[in-house]
Short mmCIF file of C-alpha atoms and ligand atoms in Angstrom, two decimals:
data_model
loop_
_atom_site.label_atom_id
_atom_site.label_comp_id
_atom_site.label_asym_id
_atom_site.label_seq_id
_atom_site.Cartn_x
_atom_site.Cartn_y
_atom_site.Cartn_z
CA MET A 1 228.77 20.19 -38.44
CA GLN A 2 227.25 22.57 -35.77
CA LYS A 3 223.48 22.59 -36.15
CA ASP A 4 221.59 25.68 -36.30
CA THR A 5 218.93 26.03 -33.48
CA VAL A 6 215.18 26.54 -34.12
CA LYS A 7 213.54 28.45 -31.34
CA ILE A 8 210.39 26.77 -29.87
CA PHE A 9 207.67 29.70 -28.75
CA ASP A 10 205.23 27.62 -26.95
CA THR A 11 201.53 29.17 -27.48
CA THR A 12 199.50 26.32 -25.33
CA LEU A 13 198.74 28.95 -22.98
CA ARG A 14 197.58 31.51 -25.33
CA ASP A 15 196.64 30.14 -28.60
CA GLY A 16 196.06 26.92 -27.29
CA GLU A 17 193.89 28.09 -24.46
CA GLN A 18 191.59 29.86 -26.72
CA VAL A 19 190.08 26.66 -27.61
CA PRO A 20 186.28 26.49 -26.50
CA GLY A 21 186.26 24.28 -23.10
CA CYS A 22 190.09 24.52 -22.45
CA LYS A 23 189.77 27.32 -19.97
CA LEU A 24 192.48 27.02 -17.39
CA GLU A 25 192.75 28.52 -13.87
CA THR A 26 195.86 30.40 -12.95
CA LYS A 27 197.03 27.49 -10.57
CA GLN A 28 197.08 24.97 -13.95
CA LYS A 29 198.60 27.46 -15.86
CA LEU A 30 201.35 27.56 -13.72
CA VAL A 31 201.87 23.91 -13.77
CA ILE A 32 201.95 23.79 -17.48
CA ALA A 33 204.31 26.82 -17.53
CA GLU A 34 206.80 25.50 -15.45
CA ARG A 35 206.96 22.05 -17.09
CA LEU A 36 207.43 23.75 -20.50
CA ASP A 37 210.22 25.65 -18.98
CA TYR A 38 211.62 22.36 -18.03
CA LEU A 39 211.02 20.70 -21.27
CA GLY A 40 213.27 23.30 -22.74
CA VAL A 41 211.01 25.75 -24.76
CA ASP A 42 212.44 29.00 -25.51
CA ILE A 43 209.54 31.26 -25.05
CA ILE A 44 206.45 30.95 -23.35
CA GLU A 45 203.36 32.83 -24.69
CA ALA A 46 201.68 33.00 -21.38
CA GLY A 47 198.41 34.80 -22.59
CA PHE A 48 196.69 37.95 -23.51
CA PRO A 49 196.86 40.20 -20.49
CA ILE A 50 194.07 43.12 -21.81
CA SER A 51 191.63 40.36 -22.59
CA SER A 52 190.80 39.52 -18.87
CA PRO A 53 191.72 40.03 -15.08
CA GLY A 54 192.46 36.45 -14.88
CA ASP A 55 194.76 36.30 -17.86
CA PHE A 56 196.50 39.38 -16.48
CA ASN A 57 197.09 37.62 -13.38
CA SER A 58 198.36 34.04 -14.98
CA VAL A 59 200.83 36.31 -16.84
CA VAL A 60 201.90 37.96 -13.65
CA GLU A 61 202.33 34.93 -12.07
CA ILE A 62 203.72 32.73 -14.57
CA SER A 63 206.61 35.64 -15.02
CA LYS A 64 207.80 35.34 -11.55
CA ILE A 65 208.22 31.80 -11.75
CA VAL A 66 209.72 31.09 -15.15
CA LYS A 67 213.34 30.62 -14.96
CA ASN A 68 214.97 30.23 -18.11
CA ALA A 69 212.37 30.79 -21.31
CA SER A 70 211.21 34.48 -22.14
CA VAL A 71 207.62 35.04 -20.97
CA CYS A 72 205.65 36.72 -23.92
CA GLY A 73 202.04 38.48 -23.63
CA LEU A 74 200.30 38.92 -26.72
CA THR A 75 198.70 42.62 -27.62
CA ARG A 76 196.93 44.22 -30.38
CA ALA A 77 198.51 47.23 -32.01
CA VAL A 78 196.54 49.37 -29.42
CA LYS A 79 198.74 51.65 -26.67
CA LYS A 80 196.63 50.06 -23.92
CA ASP A 81 196.98 46.59 -24.63
CA ILE A 82 200.98 47.17 -24.59
CA GLU A 83 200.97 49.00 -21.35
CA VAL A 84 198.87 46.23 -19.86
CA ALA A 85 201.17 43.50 -21.45
CA ALA A 86 204.32 45.48 -20.27
CA GLU A 87 202.76 45.62 -16.74
CA SER A 88 201.88 41.76 -16.45
CA LEU A 89 205.36 40.86 -17.73
CA LYS A 90 207.39 43.12 -15.26
CA ASN A 91 208.59 40.34 -13.03
CA ALA A 92 209.67 38.30 -15.95
CA ILE A 93 213.55 37.79 -16.19
CA LYS A 94 213.24 38.03 -20.28
CA PRO A 95 210.03 39.46 -21.11
CA ARG A 96 208.70 39.74 -24.45
CA ILE A 97 205.80 41.87 -25.82
CA HIS A 98 204.18 40.22 -28.76
CA THR A 99 202.12 43.05 -30.92
CA GLY A 100 200.73 43.06 -33.99
CA ILE A 101 197.98 43.91 -36.81
CA GLY A 102 196.15 42.14 -39.65
CA THR A 103 198.06 42.76 -43.15
CA SER A 104 196.15 41.07 -45.83
CA ASP A 105 193.82 42.71 -47.84
CA SER A 106 190.89 41.02 -46.14
CA HIS A 107 191.79 41.85 -42.65
CA ILE A 108 192.61 45.37 -43.73
CA LYS A 109 189.29 46.05 -45.29
CA HIS A 110 186.80 43.77 -43.22
CA LYS A 111 188.38 44.08 -39.79
CA PHE A 112 189.94 47.72 -40.22
CA ASN A 113 187.84 49.44 -42.95
CA SER A 114 191.37 50.71 -43.47
CA ASN A 115 194.10 50.95 -46.08
CA ARG A 116 197.81 49.62 -46.17
CA LYS A 117 199.26 53.12 -45.70
CA ASP A 118 197.21 53.48 -42.08
CA ILE A 119 197.99 49.77 -41.28
CA LEU A 120 201.80 50.19 -41.72
CA GLU A 121 201.77 53.19 -39.73
CA ARG A 122 199.91 51.82 -36.82
CA ALA A 123 202.37 48.53 -36.98
CA ILE A 124 205.51 50.93 -36.65
CA ALA A 125 203.67 52.94 -33.95
CA ALA A 126 202.85 49.80 -31.84
CA VAL A 127 206.44 48.46 -32.13
CA LYS A 128 208.08 51.77 -31.33
CA TYR A 129 205.80 52.19 -28.18
CA ALA A 130 206.30 48.45 -27.24
CA LYS A 131 210.09 49.13 -27.15
CA LYS A 132 209.74 51.90 -24.47
CA PHE A 133 208.95 49.09 -22.00
CA VAL A 134 210.75 46.12 -23.13
CA ASP A 135 213.66 45.37 -25.98
CA ASP A 136 212.52 42.01 -27.13
CA ILE A 137 209.44 42.81 -29.43
CA GLU A 138 207.87 40.46 -31.54
CA PHE A 139 205.69 41.72 -34.39
CA TYR A 140 203.05 39.51 -35.81
CA ALA A 141 201.63 40.29 -39.56
CA GLU A 142 198.00 38.22 -38.98
CA ASP A 143 197.32 36.70 -41.73
CA ALA A 144 200.75 36.88 -43.54
CA GLY A 145 199.77 33.66 -45.17
CA ARG A 146 197.26 35.61 -47.46
CA THR A 147 199.16 39.12 -47.27
CA ASP A 148 200.59 40.27 -50.53
CA ASN A 149 204.30 39.66 -50.45
CA ASP A 150 205.55 42.88 -51.45
CA PHE A 151 203.22 44.64 -48.62
CA LEU A 152 204.48 42.16 -46.05
CA ALA A 153 208.19 42.94 -47.06
CA LEU A 154 207.55 46.64 -46.44
CA VAL A 155 205.75 46.13 -43.29
CA CYS A 156 208.78 43.85 -42.25
CA GLU A 157 211.26 46.15 -42.91
CA LYS A 158 209.51 49.21 -41.21
CA VAL A 159 208.96 47.49 -37.87
CA ILE A 160 212.59 45.99 -37.88
CA ASP A 161 213.44 49.63 -37.86
CA ALA A 162 211.10 50.69 -35.35
CA GLY A 163 212.78 47.63 -32.99
CA ALA A 164 211.13 44.56 -33.93
CA THR A 165 213.58 41.63 -32.63
CA VAL A 166 211.24 38.76 -34.24
CA LEU A 167 208.91 38.96 -37.34
CA ASN A 168 205.79 36.50 -36.92
CA ILE A 169 204.56 35.36 -40.00
CA PRO A 170 201.18 33.85 -39.33
CA ASP A 171 199.57 31.71 -41.51
CA THR A 172 196.57 32.69 -39.51
CA THR A 173 193.74 30.83 -41.59
CA GLY A 174 195.66 27.46 -42.49
CA TYR A 175 195.11 28.22 -46.02
CA CYS A 176 199.14 28.03 -47.40
CA LEU A 177 200.66 25.16 -49.08
CA PRO A 178 203.89 24.15 -47.97
CA SER A 179 205.67 25.31 -50.99
CA GLU A 180 203.99 28.57 -50.90
CA TYR A 181 204.65 29.36 -47.20
CA GLY A 182 208.15 28.19 -47.71
CA LYS A 183 208.52 30.72 -50.55
CA LYS A 184 206.91 33.56 -48.59
CA ILE A 185 209.56 32.93 -46.03
CA LYS A 186 212.32 33.03 -48.55
CA TYR A 187 210.88 36.17 -50.29
CA LEU A 188 211.19 37.98 -47.09
CA ILE A 189 215.04 36.75 -46.45
CA ASN A 190 215.51 38.01 -50.13
CA ASN A 191 213.55 41.24 -49.95
CA VAL A 192 213.71 42.54 -46.54
CA PRO A 193 216.89 44.67 -46.70
CA ASN A 194 217.47 44.65 -42.69
CA ILE A 195 216.22 41.31 -42.36
CA ASP A 196 219.69 40.25 -40.65
CA LYS A 197 218.28 42.43 -37.41
CA ALA A 198 215.36 39.94 -36.74
CA ILE A 199 214.35 36.08 -36.52
CA ILE A 200 211.73 35.02 -38.74
CA SER A 201 209.03 33.28 -36.76
CA CYS A 202 206.55 30.40 -38.34
CA HIS A 203 203.23 30.40 -36.78
CA CYS A 204 200.97 28.09 -38.80
CA HIS A 205 197.42 26.70 -38.16
CA ASN A 206 195.95 23.64 -39.22
CA ASP A 207 192.69 24.00 -41.16
CA LEU A 208 194.18 21.73 -44.10
CA GLY A 209 196.10 19.50 -41.79
CA LEU A 210 199.26 21.50 -42.93
CA ALA A 211 200.37 23.19 -39.88
CA THR A 212 203.53 20.93 -39.22
CA ALA A 213 204.71 20.81 -42.98
CA ASN A 214 204.21 24.69 -43.52
CA SER A 215 206.48 25.19 -40.34
CA ILE A 216 209.20 23.00 -41.61
CA GLU A 217 209.19 24.57 -44.97
CA GLY A 218 209.42 27.64 -42.92
CA VAL A 219 212.56 26.91 -41.17
CA ILE A 220 214.04 24.98 -44.62
CA ASN A 221 213.69 28.28 -46.06
CA GLY A 222 215.53 30.33 -43.27
CA ALA A 223 213.03 30.75 -40.25
CA ARG A 224 214.17 30.42 -36.98
CA GLN A 225 211.72 30.07 -34.49
CA VAL A 226 208.44 27.85 -34.82
CA GLU A 227 205.26 28.95 -32.54
CA CYS A 228 203.24 25.69 -31.50
CA THR A 229 201.21 24.08 -28.95
CA MET A 230 201.59 20.84 -26.99
CA ASN A 231 199.31 18.25 -28.89
CA GLY A 232 198.56 20.90 -31.55
CA ILE A 233 195.72 22.55 -29.54
CA GLY A 234 194.56 25.53 -30.65
CA GLU A 235 192.03 27.65 -32.62
CA ARG A 236 189.56 25.79 -34.78
CA ALA A 237 191.69 22.71 -36.11
CA GLY A 238 194.81 23.87 -33.93
CA ASN A 239 198.25 25.07 -34.09
CA THR A 240 201.38 23.51 -35.32
CA SER A 241 202.25 20.78 -32.74
CA LEU A 242 205.20 21.24 -30.68
CA GLU A 243 206.23 17.54 -30.59
CA GLU A 244 206.07 16.71 -34.43
CA VAL A 245 208.22 19.88 -35.15
CA VAL A 246 210.76 19.04 -32.49
CA MET A 247 210.97 15.18 -33.80
CA VAL A 248 210.63 16.03 -37.29
CA LEU A 249 214.10 18.07 -37.09
CA ARG A 250 215.75 15.50 -35.08
CA GLN A 251 214.72 12.65 -37.35
CA HIS A 252 216.12 14.53 -40.32
CA ASN A 253 219.69 15.00 -39.58
CA GLU A 254 220.16 16.31 -43.22
CA LEU A 255 218.12 19.62 -42.42
CA ASN A 256 220.87 20.34 -40.01
CA LEU A 257 218.52 22.28 -37.48
CA ASP A 258 217.68 21.07 -33.97
CA THR A 259 215.52 22.59 -30.94
CA ASN A 260 216.53 22.80 -27.32
CA ILE A 261 213.73 20.61 -26.31
CA ASN A 262 214.48 17.47 -24.01
CA SER A 263 212.62 15.09 -26.12
CA LYS A 264 212.25 12.35 -23.53
CA LEU A 265 209.91 14.76 -21.66
CA LEU A 266 207.37 14.85 -24.59
CA TYR A 267 204.93 12.07 -23.78
CA ASP A 268 204.48 13.01 -20.29
CA THR A 269 204.29 16.76 -21.09
CA SER A 270 201.49 15.90 -23.70
CA GLN A 271 199.64 13.82 -21.02
CA MET A 272 199.85 16.46 -18.21
CA VAL A 273 198.67 19.06 -21.02
CA SER A 274 195.73 16.43 -22.03
CA GLU A 275 194.54 15.99 -18.34
CA LEU A 276 194.59 19.72 -16.95
CA MET A 277 192.91 21.05 -20.26
CA GLY A 278 190.29 17.87 -20.68
CA MET A 279 191.25 17.59 -24.11
CA ILE A 280 191.93 13.88 -25.31
CA VAL A 281 194.69 13.20 -27.40
CA GLN A 282 193.57 11.07 -30.56
CA PRO A 283 195.05 7.65 -30.45
CA ASN A 284 196.63 7.79 -33.93
CA LYS A 285 198.31 11.44 -33.04
CA ALA A 286 202.13 11.58 -34.42
CA ILE A 287 204.43 11.08 -31.63
CA VAL A 288 202.24 11.37 -28.34
CA GLY A 289 199.13 9.29 -29.47
CA SER A 290 198.55 6.10 -27.67
CA ASN A 291 198.88 3.75 -30.95
CA ALA A 292 202.04 6.16 -32.22
CA PHE A 293 204.32 3.03 -31.05
CA ALA A 294 201.67 0.34 -31.23
CA HIS A 295 201.79 -2.51 -33.64
CA SER A 296 198.66 -4.75 -34.30
CA SER A 297 198.97 -6.26 -37.77
CA GLY A 298 200.64 -9.66 -38.30
CA ILE A 299 203.21 -8.37 -40.73
CA HIS A 300 204.01 -5.40 -38.92
CA GLN A 301 204.34 -7.32 -35.38
CA ASP A 302 206.71 -9.99 -37.22
CA GLY A 303 208.79 -6.96 -38.49
CA VAL A 304 209.01 -5.28 -35.32
CA ILE A 305 209.90 -8.23 -33.30
CA LYS A 306 212.72 -9.25 -35.52
CA ASN A 307 213.82 -5.85 -35.83
CA ARG A 308 212.03 -2.56 -34.31
CA GLU A 309 213.01 -0.53 -36.93
CA THR A 310 211.18 -2.39 -39.65
CA TYR A 311 208.19 -0.14 -38.88
CA GLU A 312 209.44 2.15 -36.40
CA ILE A 313 211.38 5.70 -37.18
CA ILE A 314 211.20 6.55 -33.69
CA ASN A 315 212.84 4.86 -30.76
CA PRO A 316 210.01 5.40 -28.48
CA HIS A 317 212.29 6.01 -25.65
CA ASP A 318 213.62 9.07 -27.31
CA VAL A 319 209.90 10.49 -26.82
CA GLY A 320 209.62 9.23 -23.18
CA VAL A 321 207.60 6.11 -23.93
CA ASN A 322 208.40 3.03 -22.44
CA GLU A 323 208.33 0.62 -25.22
CA SER A 324 206.65 -0.25 -28.44
CA ALA A 325 203.23 -2.32 -27.91
CA ILE A 326 202.27 -5.56 -29.68
CA VAL A 327 198.96 -5.20 -29.56
CA LEU A 328 197.03 -8.76 -29.76
CA THR A 329 193.85 -8.80 -32.46
CA ALA A 330 192.28 -10.89 -34.80
CA ARG A 331 194.96 -9.22 -37.50
CA SER A 332 197.70 -10.75 -35.43
CA GLY A 333 200.30 -13.37 -36.09
CA ARG A 334 201.76 -16.32 -34.41
CA ALA A 335 204.82 -14.16 -33.98
CA ALA A 336 203.22 -11.70 -31.65
CA LEU A 337 201.34 -14.46 -29.72
CA ALA A 338 204.30 -16.45 -29.21
CA PHE A 339 205.86 -12.97 -28.07
CA ARG A 340 203.11 -12.13 -25.97
CA ALA A 341 202.60 -15.57 -24.34
CA LYS A 342 206.73 -15.69 -23.76
CA ASN A 343 206.37 -12.06 -21.80
CA ILE A 344 203.97 -13.36 -19.18
CA GLY A 345 206.00 -16.76 -19.15
CA TYR A 346 204.63 -19.23 -21.34
CA ASP A 347 207.54 -20.34 -24.12
CA LEU A 348 205.42 -22.37 -26.76
CA THR A 349 206.96 -25.02 -29.11
CA LYS A 350 205.91 -24.69 -32.70
CA ILE A 351 203.30 -27.29 -32.20
CA GLN A 352 201.78 -25.83 -28.94
CA LEU A 353 201.74 -22.32 -30.63
CA ASP A 354 199.45 -23.72 -33.75
CA LYS A 355 196.89 -24.84 -31.23
CA VAL A 356 196.90 -22.17 -29.27
CA TYR A 357 196.95 -19.57 -32.25
CA ASN A 358 193.54 -21.43 -33.35
CA GLU A 359 191.83 -20.75 -30.09
CA PHE A 360 193.29 -17.20 -29.90
CA LEU A 361 191.80 -16.28 -33.54
CA LYS A 362 188.19 -17.55 -32.33
CA PHE A 363 188.60 -15.39 -29.18
CA ALA A 364 190.10 -12.59 -30.93
CA ASP A 365 187.02 -12.44 -33.57
CA ILE A 366 184.69 -11.61 -30.51
CA LYS A 367 186.64 -9.73 -28.50
CA LYS A 368 188.49 -6.31 -30.30
CA GLU A 369 191.76 -6.56 -28.00
CA VAL A 370 193.61 -9.58 -26.42
CA THR A 371 195.17 -9.03 -23.17
CA ASP A 372 197.70 -10.59 -21.04
CA ASN A 373 194.94 -11.24 -18.61
CA ASP A 374 193.19 -13.45 -21.69
CA LEU A 375 196.15 -15.40 -22.41
CA PRO A 376 196.33 -18.13 -19.71
CA HIS A 377 192.53 -18.67 -20.43
CA ILE A 378 193.08 -19.05 -24.17
CA ILE A 379 196.31 -21.46 -23.49
CA LYS A 380 194.31 -23.52 -21.10
CA LEU A 381 191.50 -23.81 -23.89
CA SER A 382 194.07 -25.14 -26.43
CA ASN A 383 194.60 -28.48 -24.10
CA ILE A 384 198.31 -28.46 -24.91
O1 KIV B 419 197.14 33.22 -35.65
C1 KIV B 419 197.49 34.06 -35.64
O2 KIV B 419 197.28 34.72 -36.40
C2 KIV B 419 197.58 34.33 -34.21
C3 KIV B 419 198.27 35.90 -33.94
C4 KIV B 419 197.52 36.85 -32.88
C5 KIV B 419 199.77 35.75 -33.77
O3 KIV B 419 197.59 33.69 -33.46
ZN1 ZN B 420 197.12 31.77 -33.88
#
């Protein structure tokens, strides 16, 4: 059966770049934008053009070089923001303006000192104004995760009438449970009368470590766009991580959903973003962490050497990692030692292996990780 496509909206250069210490120069942003386009993302959020002349310039330059993806600029529901974003996007082949406003009672009261009626009017006016400049308008209902569903549905209906093509439903504070976020998306599908005229987008933050789970619940319940960043970087605990969403959909055939991402480029792209932004990828990060395909305990190593699938659900080649790593530590077993010794030319008999293993354990108790360079020395000490 033909799979439904979930669009990938990458916000590494906007929400990701908001992280303290991650600020990039235009030149570096261009390198990342080009790579994201090549990776197969559908939309690149290139920046928040009104925020600074530098960001404006980055959106202008990115718009000139991106060949396939839509290029998007963020705005508040403010005329000047929209005009500046439209100007910055004028060279884009597929420009998108991303405008919106906070819709939760908390945002309405504390950020805007306003009321629902006024917020609804501002939302409609922003979309109508943006529509004068470009066709593709994404509306975000900031803090939708904590917004009353009836009001959210009303806002969605009215902004679609005003011309919005995509409805972004952000869990801005990363508060929602997956079941709750999924129900919210379903509620909109069932209660916004003109919902067939727009795509629902998930934009989840990771404050409780639920960003990917929430986005997946969102698409299971009918959303067809996910907003994410490479390595999950972003405000506070970050955004939904692109590589996780792509691989969850790819590994779970039964969902009948897929993306346009070339997953073989994921690892290299992750490394590139990490280096340019100066943000290390935690070793245990799903999909792209240095330990994601490393096995160090004896039981797991024995299984993986017999058949990779015993302890790996993803083929490392599918995400651009050369091969699984069998790491030698004091928790490793004979199978791993024999495997690694054979890799560097020592085909040990069972008796030889027993002897080398005893020496190996003494060595491994002192040194955290035993490398290929250490093995000849250990073998020599074993007197075999
Ligand atoms: O998290 C959020 O709500 C956002 C919006 C500005 C889209 O980043
Ligand atoms: Zn965000």
